[in-house]
Short mmCIF file of C-alpha atoms in Angstrom, two decimals:
data_model
loop_
_atom_site.label_atom_id
_atom_site.label_comp_id
_atom_site.label_asym_id
_atom_site.label_seq_id
_atom_site.Cartn_x
_atom_site.Cartn_y
_atom_site.Cartn_z
CA MET A 1 0.00 0.00 0.00
CA ASN A 2 1.12 3.50 -0.65
CA ASP A 3 0.75 6.50 1.53
CA HIS A 4 2.05 9.70 3.01
CA ASN A 5 5.58 8.85 4.09
CA HIS A 6 7.48 7.21 6.84
CA ASN A 7 10.68 8.82 7.96
CA ALA A 8 11.61 12.36 8.70
CA TRP A 9 14.90 12.20 6.82
CA GLN A 10 14.86 10.79 3.33
CA GLY A 11 17.13 10.76 0.34
CA PRO A 12 19.33 8.32 -1.54
CA ASP A 13 20.97 7.63 1.80
CA PRO A 14 19.22 8.74 5.03
CA TRP A 15 22.54 10.13 6.17
CA GLY A 16 23.85 11.09 2.72
CA ASP A 17 24.20 14.20 0.65
CA THR A 18 20.65 15.40 0.26
CA PRO A 19 18.71 15.13 3.52
CA GLN A 20 15.13 16.35 3.36
CA LEU A 21 12.88 17.06 6.29
CA GLN A 22 9.64 15.25 5.75
CA ASP A 23 6.61 14.08 7.66
CA TYR A 24 7.29 10.98 9.72
CA ASN A 25 3.86 9.68 10.54
CA SER A 26 0.90 11.89 9.92
CA SER A 27 -1.14 9.81 12.30
CA TYR A 28 0.47 11.82 15.05
CA ASN A 29 1.44 14.83 13.08
CA GLN A 30 -0.52 17.96 12.27
CA GLY A 31 -3.31 17.83 14.81
CA TRP A 32 -4.86 21.04 13.54
CA GLN A 33 -4.54 23.33 10.61
CA ASP A 34 -6.32 26.54 9.79
CA ALA A 35 -7.54 27.96 6.54
CA THR A 36 -4.34 27.13 4.69
CA PRO A 37 -3.57 23.57 5.72
CA PRO A 38 -0.52 21.59 4.61
CA GLY A 39 0.14 19.03 1.93
CA PRO A 40 -1.91 16.07 0.83
CA PRO A 41 -1.69 12.52 1.90
CA LYS A 42 -1.14 10.12 -0.96
CA GLY A 43 -1.64 6.51 -0.66
CA PRO A 44 -4.09 3.82 -1.12
CA GLN A 45 -5.25 6.58 -3.10
CA LYS A 46 -7.31 9.40 -1.85
CA GLY A 47 -9.95 9.22 -4.45
CA PRO A 48 -11.16 12.74 -4.52
CA ARG A 49 -8.39 14.86 -5.75
CA GLN A 50 -6.40 14.65 -8.90
CA ARG A 51 -3.50 16.96 -8.39
CA GLY A 52 0.19 16.52 -8.47
CA ALA A 53 1.49 18.81 -5.79
CA GLY A 54 3.93 17.25 -3.36
CA LYS A 55 5.21 19.10 -0.38
CA ILE A 56 7.57 18.91 2.54
CA ILE A 57 5.57 18.79 5.72
CA ALA A 58 6.56 19.49 9.30
CA LEU A 59 6.98 16.56 11.60
CA CYS A 60 5.88 16.44 15.16
CA LEU A 61 4.87 13.93 17.77
CA VAL A 62 1.18 14.29 18.45
CA CYS A 63 -0.90 11.47 19.81
CA ALA A 64 -4.35 11.16 18.27
CA LEU A 65 -7.04 10.05 20.66
CA ALA A 66 -9.40 8.10 18.44
CA GLY A 67 -12.37 5.93 19.18
CA GLY A 68 -14.82 6.19 22.03
CA SER A 69 -18.57 6.10 21.91
CA VAL A 70 -20.08 7.85 18.95
CA TYR A 71 -23.14 9.10 20.77
CA PRO A 72 -21.60 11.28 23.50
CA ALA A 73 -19.58 12.98 20.76
CA TYR A 74 -22.64 14.09 18.88
CA GLN A 75 -24.33 15.05 22.09
CA ALA A 76 -21.42 17.40 22.75
CA ILE A 77 -21.97 19.06 19.38
CA ARG A 78 -25.64 19.46 20.06
CA TYR A 79 -25.30 21.17 23.42
CA GLY A 80 -21.96 22.85 22.80
CA GLY A 81 -22.74 24.88 19.73
CA GLY A 82 -26.52 24.86 19.34
CA THR A 83 -26.35 22.61 16.31
CA THR A 84 -27.74 19.10 16.07
CA MET A 85 -26.45 15.98 14.40
CA TYR A 86 -28.93 13.18 13.74
CA VAL A 87 -28.01 9.73 14.99
CA GLY A 88 -29.85 6.63 13.84
CA GLN A 89 -31.56 4.49 16.46
CA ARG A 90 -32.35 0.84 16.08
CA THR A 91 -33.62 -1.62 18.65
CA ALA A 92 -30.24 -2.29 20.26
CA ALA A 93 -29.19 1.33 20.59
CA GLU A 94 -29.34 3.25 23.86
CA LEU A 95 -29.00 6.95 23.25
CA ASN A 96 -29.09 10.17 25.20
CA THR A 97 -29.34 12.40 22.18
CA LYS A 98 -31.82 13.30 19.47
CA THR A 99 -32.51 10.27 17.33
CA VAL A 100 -34.19 9.42 14.08
CA ASP A 101 -36.03 6.15 13.53
CA THR A 102 -33.94 4.14 11.08
CA GLU A 103 -35.37 0.72 11.93
CA LYS A 104 -36.66 0.16 8.42
CA GLU A 105 -34.33 -1.02 5.69
CA LEU A 106 -34.39 1.09 2.56
CA THR A 107 -33.72 0.29 -1.05
CA PRO A 108 -30.74 1.95 -2.75
CA ALA A 109 -33.21 4.10 -4.68
CA GLU A 110 -34.89 5.25 -1.47
CA ILE A 111 -31.54 6.09 0.12
CA TYR A 112 -30.52 8.06 -2.92
CA ASP A 113 -33.79 10.02 -2.95
CA ALA A 114 -33.54 10.70 0.76
CA TYR A 115 -29.89 11.76 0.96
CA VAL A 116 -28.62 12.93 -2.39
CA GLY A 117 -29.58 16.40 -1.17
CA SER A 118 -27.37 15.91 1.88
CA THR A 119 -24.34 15.01 -0.24
CA VAL A 120 -22.24 17.77 -1.78
CA GLY A 121 -19.61 18.19 -4.41
CA ILE A 122 -16.53 20.11 -3.26
CA THR A 123 -14.18 21.99 -5.55
CA VAL A 124 -11.06 23.80 -4.40
CA ASP A 125 -8.61 26.23 -5.91
CA ILE A 126 -4.97 25.70 -5.03
CA VAL A 127 -2.34 28.34 -5.68
CA GLY A 128 1.20 27.02 -5.91
CA THR A 129 4.58 27.83 -7.42
CA ASN A 130 5.99 26.03 -10.44
CA ILE A 131 9.65 25.22 -11.10
CA PHE A 132 10.12 28.65 -12.68
CA GLY A 133 8.94 30.42 -9.53
CA GLN A 134 5.67 31.46 -11.10
CA GLN A 135 2.37 31.23 -9.25
CA VAL A 136 -0.05 28.76 -10.81
CA LYS A 137 -3.62 27.88 -9.91
CA THR A 138 -4.93 24.33 -10.02
CA ALA A 139 -8.32 22.87 -9.18
CA ALA A 140 -9.31 19.69 -7.40
CA ALA A 141 -12.60 18.01 -6.59
CA GLY A 142 -14.06 15.77 -3.92
CA SER A 143 -17.22 15.01 -2.00
CA GLY A 144 -18.70 15.70 1.41
CA PHE A 145 -21.92 15.48 3.37
CA VAL A 146 -24.02 17.74 5.57
CA ILE A 147 -23.89 16.89 9.28
CA THR A 148 -25.94 19.77 10.75
CA GLU A 149 -28.88 21.84 9.57
CA ASP A 150 -26.88 25.05 9.89
CA GLY A 151 -24.18 24.26 7.37
CA TYR A 152 -21.44 22.08 8.89
CA ILE A 153 -20.10 19.61 6.32
CA LEU A 154 -17.75 16.66 6.86
CA THR A 155 -15.19 15.63 4.25
CA ASN A 156 -11.65 14.27 3.95
CA TYR A 157 -8.72 16.42 4.96
CA HIS A 158 -6.95 15.78 1.70
CA VAL A 159 -9.93 17.13 -0.24
CA ILE A 160 -9.45 20.64 1.15
CA ASP A 161 -5.72 20.42 1.78
CA GLU A 162 -3.84 23.55 0.64
CA ALA A 163 -7.07 25.06 -0.66
CA ASN A 164 -7.23 28.80 -1.16
CA ASN A 165 -10.93 28.71 -2.01
CA ILE A 166 -13.53 26.04 -1.26
CA THR A 167 -16.87 25.81 -3.07
CA VAL A 168 -19.70 23.47 -2.13
CA THR A 169 -22.37 22.48 -4.66
CA PHE A 170 -25.68 20.71 -4.00
CA VAL A 171 -27.67 18.48 -6.33
CA ASP A 172 -30.12 21.32 -7.05
CA GLY A 173 -27.24 23.36 -8.50
CA LYS A 174 -26.90 25.81 -5.61
CA SER A 175 -23.30 26.65 -4.71
CA TYR A 176 -21.85 28.22 -1.58
CA PRO A 177 -18.40 29.40 -0.61
CA ALA A 178 -17.12 27.40 2.37
CA THR A 179 -14.64 28.08 5.13
CA LEU A 180 -12.48 25.53 6.89
CA VAL A 181 -13.56 25.06 10.50
CA GLY A 182 -10.83 22.59 11.34
CA GLY A 183 -9.00 19.54 10.05
CA GLU A 184 -7.31 16.43 11.39
CA GLU A 185 -4.72 15.37 8.84
CA SER A 186 -3.66 12.23 10.66
CA ASN A 187 -7.16 10.77 10.44
CA ASP A 188 -8.00 12.43 7.11
CA ILE A 189 -11.08 14.32 8.25
CA ALA A 190 -12.06 17.97 7.98
CA VAL A 191 -15.11 20.07 8.78
CA ILE A 192 -16.07 22.98 6.58
CA LYS A 193 -18.93 25.48 7.01
CA ILE A 194 -21.28 27.22 4.63
CA ASP A 195 -23.67 30.08 5.39
CA ALA A 196 -26.95 28.23 5.04
CA LYS A 197 -29.87 27.20 7.23
CA GLY A 198 -32.50 24.49 7.05
CA LEU A 199 -30.26 21.94 5.37
CA LYS A 200 -31.04 18.24 5.61
CA PRO A 201 -28.23 16.46 7.46
CA VAL A 202 -27.38 12.81 7.08
CA VAL A 203 -28.17 10.37 9.87
CA ILE A 204 -25.09 9.04 11.65
CA GLY A 205 -25.02 5.32 12.38
CA SER A 206 -22.48 3.10 14.09
CA SER A 207 -19.67 1.47 12.16
CA ASP A 208 -19.13 -0.90 15.08
CA ASP A 209 -22.47 -2.54 14.28
CA MET A 210 -21.44 -3.47 10.73
CA ARG A 211 -20.67 -7.02 9.66
CA VAL A 212 -18.75 -8.35 6.70
CA GLY A 213 -21.16 -9.05 3.86
CA GLU A 214 -23.64 -6.30 4.73
CA GLU A 215 -24.70 -4.14 1.83
CA VAL A 216 -23.45 -0.55 1.66
CA LEU A 217 -23.54 2.25 -0.86
CA THR A 218 -22.00 5.63 -1.45
CA ILE A 219 -22.98 8.86 -3.17
CA GLY A 220 -20.27 11.12 -4.56
CA ASN A 221 -18.61 12.80 -7.51
CA PRO A 222 -16.30 10.30 -9.25
CA LEU A 223 -13.67 12.00 -11.40
CA GLY A 224 -15.08 15.33 -10.23
CA GLU A 225 -17.36 15.27 -13.26
CA LEU A 226 -19.92 12.48 -12.83
CA THR A 227 -21.71 14.35 -10.08
CA PHE A 228 -23.98 12.72 -7.52
CA THR A 229 -23.35 9.16 -8.58
CA GLU A 230 -24.53 6.28 -6.39
CA THR A 231 -22.61 2.99 -6.32
CA ALA A 232 -23.37 -0.09 -4.24
CA GLY A 233 -21.47 -3.04 -2.82
CA ILE A 234 -20.82 -4.87 0.41
CA VAL A 235 -18.55 -4.59 3.41
CA SER A 236 -15.60 -6.68 2.24
CA ALA A 237 -13.65 -6.50 5.51
CA LEU A 238 -13.55 -4.61 8.79
CA ASP A 239 -10.62 -3.23 10.76
CA ARG A 240 -8.22 -3.13 7.85
CA THR A 241 -5.00 -1.39 8.87
CA ILE A 242 -4.08 0.50 5.73
CA THR A 243 -0.60 1.98 5.33
CA MET A 244 -0.85 5.13 3.28
CA SER A 245 1.86 6.35 0.92
CA ASP A 246 3.24 8.64 3.66
CA GLY A 247 3.60 5.80 6.15
CA ARG A 248 0.49 6.65 8.14
CA LYS A 249 -1.61 3.73 9.30
CA ILE A 250 -5.37 4.17 9.39
CA ASN A 251 -8.08 1.72 10.40
CA MET A 252 -10.52 1.33 7.51
CA ILE A 253 -13.67 -0.41 6.33
CA GLN A 254 -12.95 -2.24 3.08
CA THR A 255 -15.71 -2.22 0.47
CA ASP A 256 -16.16 -3.21 -3.16
CA CYS A 257 -18.31 -0.15 -3.90
CA ALA A 258 -16.95 1.59 -6.99
CA ILE A 259 -14.76 4.37 -5.58
CA ASN A 260 -12.78 6.67 -7.81
CA SER A 261 -11.04 10.01 -7.76
CA GLY A 262 -13.66 12.53 -6.68
CA ASN A 263 -15.49 10.17 -4.31
CA SER A 264 -13.30 10.98 -1.32
CA GLY A 265 -15.11 12.62 1.55
CA GLY A 266 -18.46 11.17 0.56
CA PRO A 267 -20.75 9.17 2.85
CA LEU A 268 -20.83 5.37 3.05
CA PHE A 269 -24.39 4.33 3.92
CA ASN A 270 -25.81 1.11 5.33
CA LEU A 271 -29.23 -0.06 4.17
CA HIS A 272 -30.91 1.84 7.01
CA GLY A 273 -29.77 5.09 5.44
CA GLU A 274 -27.20 5.70 8.18
CA VAL A 275 -23.69 6.95 7.45
CA ILE A 276 -21.25 4.43 8.85
CA GLY A 277 -18.10 5.55 7.04
CA ILE A 278 -16.34 8.37 5.22
CA VAL A 279 -15.05 7.32 1.82
CA SER A 280 -11.35 8.04 1.86
CA ALA A 281 -9.12 5.88 -0.29
CA LYS A 282 -8.77 3.47 -3.16
CA TYR A 283 -6.12 0.81 -3.49
CA SER A 284 -3.98 1.72 -6.46
CA GLY A 285 -1.66 -0.52 -8.39
CA SER A 286 0.11 2.47 -9.92
CA GLY A 287 0.47 4.65 -6.86
CA TYR A 288 -2.05 7.18 -8.18
CA SER A 289 -5.79 6.68 -7.95
CA ALA A 290 -6.36 8.17 -11.40
CA GLY A 291 -4.26 5.40 -12.91
CA ALA A 292 -5.34 2.61 -10.59
CA SER A 293 -5.39 -0.86 -12.10
CA VAL A 294 -6.85 -2.57 -9.02
CA GLU A 295 -10.65 -2.85 -8.85
CA GLY A 296 -13.07 -3.51 -6.02
CA LEU A 297 -10.74 -2.35 -3.25
CA GLY A 298 -12.13 0.82 -1.74
CA PHE A 299 -11.81 2.05 1.83
CA ALA A 300 -13.78 4.23 4.21
CA ILE A 301 -12.97 5.66 7.64
CA PRO A 302 -15.26 4.08 10.27
CA VAL A 303 -17.45 6.84 11.67
CA ASP A 304 -17.07 5.58 15.24
CA ASP A 305 -13.28 6.06 15.02
CA VAL A 306 -13.57 9.80 14.42
CA ALA A 307 -16.81 10.77 16.17
CA GLU A 308 -15.19 12.62 19.06
CA MET A 309 -12.74 14.30 16.69
CA VAL A 310 -15.60 15.60 14.56
CA ALA A 311 -17.21 17.01 17.70
CA SER A 312 -13.98 18.79 18.62
CA LEU A 313 -13.56 20.20 15.13
CA VAL A 314 -17.08 21.65 15.17
CA THR A 315 -16.90 23.12 18.65
CA ASP A 316 -13.21 24.05 18.96
CA GLY A 317 -11.80 24.11 15.43
CA TYR A 318 -9.18 21.49 16.28
CA VAL A 319 -9.01 18.07 17.92
CA THR A 320 -8.62 18.60 21.62
CA GLY A 321 -6.87 16.37 24.14
CA LYS A 322 -3.92 15.32 21.97
CA PRO A 323 -0.52 15.21 23.71
CA PHE A 324 2.17 17.18 21.94
CA LEU A 325 5.95 17.11 22.38
CA GLY A 326 6.85 19.48 19.59
CA VAL A 327 9.66 17.31 18.26
CA GLY A 328 10.43 15.73 14.89
CA LEU A 329 11.31 12.04 14.84
CA ASN A 330 13.03 9.50 12.66
CA ASP A 331 14.17 5.90 13.04
CA VAL A 332 17.84 5.32 13.77
CA ASP A 333 19.33 4.00 10.57
CA GLN A 334 20.79 0.49 10.63
CA SER A 335 24.10 1.79 9.30
CA ALA A 336 24.34 4.02 12.37
CA GLN A 337 23.54 1.07 14.62
CA SER A 338 26.57 -0.75 13.21
CA TYR A 339 28.67 1.96 14.90
CA GLY A 340 27.14 1.13 18.29
CA VAL A 341 24.30 3.62 18.18
CA PRO A 342 21.19 2.05 19.79
CA ALA A 343 17.89 1.51 18.02
CA GLY A 344 15.27 4.09 18.89
CA ALA A 345 13.65 7.30 17.74
CA VAL A 346 16.07 10.11 16.93
CA ILE A 347 14.93 13.71 17.41
CA THR A 348 15.47 15.73 14.25
CA VAL A 349 13.70 18.94 15.32
CA ALA A 350 12.99 20.27 18.81
CA ALA A 351 10.96 23.47 18.96
CA PRO A 352 12.48 25.50 21.83
CA GLU A 353 9.16 26.84 23.17
CA LEU A 354 7.44 23.46 23.42
CA SER A 355 7.32 20.78 26.09
CA GLY A 356 9.99 18.41 24.76
CA ALA A 357 12.72 21.00 24.36
CA LYS A 358 11.72 22.86 27.55
CA ALA A 359 12.18 19.62 29.50
CA GLY A 360 15.64 19.08 28.00
CA LEU A 361 15.15 16.97 24.87
CA GLN A 362 17.59 17.98 22.12
CA GLU A 363 18.11 17.43 18.42
CA GLY A 364 20.16 14.28 17.97
CA ASP A 365 18.83 12.62 21.13
CA ILE A 366 17.81 9.00 20.62
CA ILE A 367 14.79 8.03 22.71
CA THR A 368 15.08 4.35 23.63
CA ALA A 369 12.38 3.94 26.30
CA VAL A 370 9.18 5.57 27.57
CA ASN A 371 8.57 5.15 31.30
CA GLY A 372 10.91 2.18 31.21
CA GLU A 373 9.21 0.51 28.22
CA LYS A 374 11.69 -0.08 25.39
CA VAL A 375 11.05 1.57 22.01
CA GLU A 376 13.11 0.84 18.91
CA SER A 377 11.54 3.14 16.32
CA ALA A 378 9.70 6.40 15.95
CA ASP A 379 6.50 4.48 15.30
CA GLU A 380 6.85 2.60 18.58
CA LEU A 381 7.52 5.85 20.41
CA VAL A 382 4.39 7.44 18.97
CA SER A 383 2.31 4.41 19.96
CA ALA A 384 3.72 4.50 23.48
CA VAL A 385 3.14 8.19 24.07
CA LYS A 386 -0.44 8.16 22.81
CA GLU A 387 -1.34 6.02 25.82
CA TYR A 388 -0.78 9.05 28.06
CA GLU A 389 -2.95 12.11 28.57
CA VAL A 390 -2.28 15.81 28.39
CA GLY A 391 -0.73 16.98 31.66
CA GLU A 392 0.86 13.64 32.53
CA SER A 393 4.60 13.43 33.17
CA VAL A 394 6.46 10.89 31.06
CA THR A 395 10.08 9.83 31.56
CA PHE A 396 12.09 9.30 28.37
CA THR A 397 15.32 7.31 28.37
CA VAL A 398 17.67 9.14 26.02
CA PHE A 399 20.98 8.14 24.43
CA ARG A 400 23.11 11.28 24.05
CA SER A 401 26.84 11.48 23.26
CA GLY A 402 27.44 7.90 24.35
CA GLU A 403 25.52 8.19 27.63
CA ASN A 404 22.03 7.18 28.76
CA LEU A 405 20.01 9.94 30.42
CA GLU A 406 16.46 10.28 31.71
CA VAL A 407 14.35 13.30 30.77
CA LYS A 408 10.94 13.88 32.36
CA VAL A 409 8.45 15.71 30.14
CA THR A 410 5.00 17.00 31.06
CA LEU A 411 2.87 16.50 27.98
CA GLU A 412 1.18 19.61 26.59
CA GLU A 413 -1.93 19.71 24.43
CA SER A 414 -1.64 20.14 20.69
CA THR A 415 -3.20 23.53 20.00
CA PRO A 416 -3.11 25.81 16.96
CA ALA A 417 -0.65 28.14 18.69
CA ARG A 418 1.75 25.29 19.56
CA GLN A 419 1.46 23.85 16.07
CA GLU A 420 2.46 27.24 14.69
CA LEU A 421 5.51 27.36 16.96
CA TYR A 422 6.50 23.90 15.87
CA GLN A 423 6.06 24.77 12.19
CA LYS A 424 8.41 27.72 12.58
CA ALA A 425 11.04 25.43 14.11
CA VAL A 426 10.68 23.03 11.19
CA GLU A 427 11.03 25.80 8.64
CA ALA A 428 14.15 27.04 10.40
CA LYS A 429 15.64 23.52 10.30
CA GLU A 430 14.79 23.15 6.61
CA ALA A 431 16.51 26.46 5.89
CA GLU A 432 19.54 25.34 7.88
CA LEU A 433 19.74 22.06 5.97
CA ALA A 434 19.41 23.83 2.63
CA GLN A 435 22.23 26.18 3.56
CA GLU A 436 24.45 23.28 4.67
CA GLN A 437 23.76 21.43 1.45
CA GLN A 438 24.58 24.48 -0.63
CA GLN A 439 27.82 24.95 1.28
CA GLN A 440 28.69 21.30 0.75
CA GLN A 441 28.15 21.62 -2.96
CA GLN A 442 30.39 24.66 -3.03
CA ASP A 443 33.06 22.83 -1.07
CA ASN A 444 32.53 19.71 -3.19
CA SER A 445 32.85 17.67 -0.02
CA GLY A 446 30.43 15.03 -1.30
CA GLY A 447 29.15 13.77 2.04
CA TYR A 448 28.49 14.24 5.71
CA GLY A 449 31.22 11.83 6.84
CA TRP A 450 29.87 10.31 10.01
CA PRO A 451 26.83 8.26 9.03
CA PHE A 452 24.62 9.49 11.84
CA TRP A 453 23.34 13.01 12.13
CA TYR A 454 23.55 14.84 15.45
#
């Protein structure tokens, strides 16, 4: 499977001539972005957008708190902001929120008639710079669906990623400009808002109730041209861990519904007319969804996995409760380990104003344990830290200059302000690396010498 990336330092040789600072694992990376969010995930391919803009993204250690009961999340939206999300109720459900009777199974035609007006096409304008330094504008398309009567719409993060302008279009032809409320890149979700009232929202179901073999369908805009198309299939598998092209791992529902570029961000319905997933990706044999040669392998984000995040995005504009160190990470290369350097997660960036650096973590430190539990990679470190909550103190065992040290860090929350501070530190490190590379080329030194960067 393809996806966003894996290591923070990449090049012909991780310790060679052309180091590049890249995103390590978006699953714990940019917890929040505002109206100009960063670059797109690529992977089992994000169906919705056909654009070829790559970008170097900041890396940080943020722990996403996914899961939890879907119903309290929507209750929080209802009471927190005066808006209401509709949650389906069947016999087995026990709810403390406004519900809609979805006991009856519907035909695909009935679902389409009921909810095509709740599904939207999304187009975005992206302004970038070409190789000649000239500004160029490109367009991309995706799907989304209305989650509240007063204009909140859920879609994929990569649909609106880097967008300068967002336009939402309904099946009746009405179009509205939209603003980004908040996005969660690591879980590929975003909430946008239009100025409209009296909209018909979808009904949210529970992905945890789904079984393999159950029929599902989706409504979206394949290719960005075949607007408001319905396709049907079954749940092919549950709890698929999909590794995206950037190295992120996301839990997905697998389906054989026809999913193509432009479908991303659309709703995946069960036969009760409840949304149980957010269409997000298509398995691609070529690495790009537009040229995919693999059929019948589509994926959707289970709605229960992101329910609380959606609530946070609506009420706060970012996902709350995510621990944040403000450091960039990479795996220790095996060639460095041959020189006696231990396996672990090496810090490549440490923003001075954030919790990791304030507690004493430094660039070049290799974290080998978290509260005494051994970690041998950046991925293991991320998994370990996400078990802790904001405000907790965590002791990191660090290998520095041939010695083992212990550094105690009190975990801060990932907020927009802290993300901005971290981004500035990343940009400064990128500029430093570019300057070093330029100097090396001038000196014709041809390498960094020691195979491990400190």
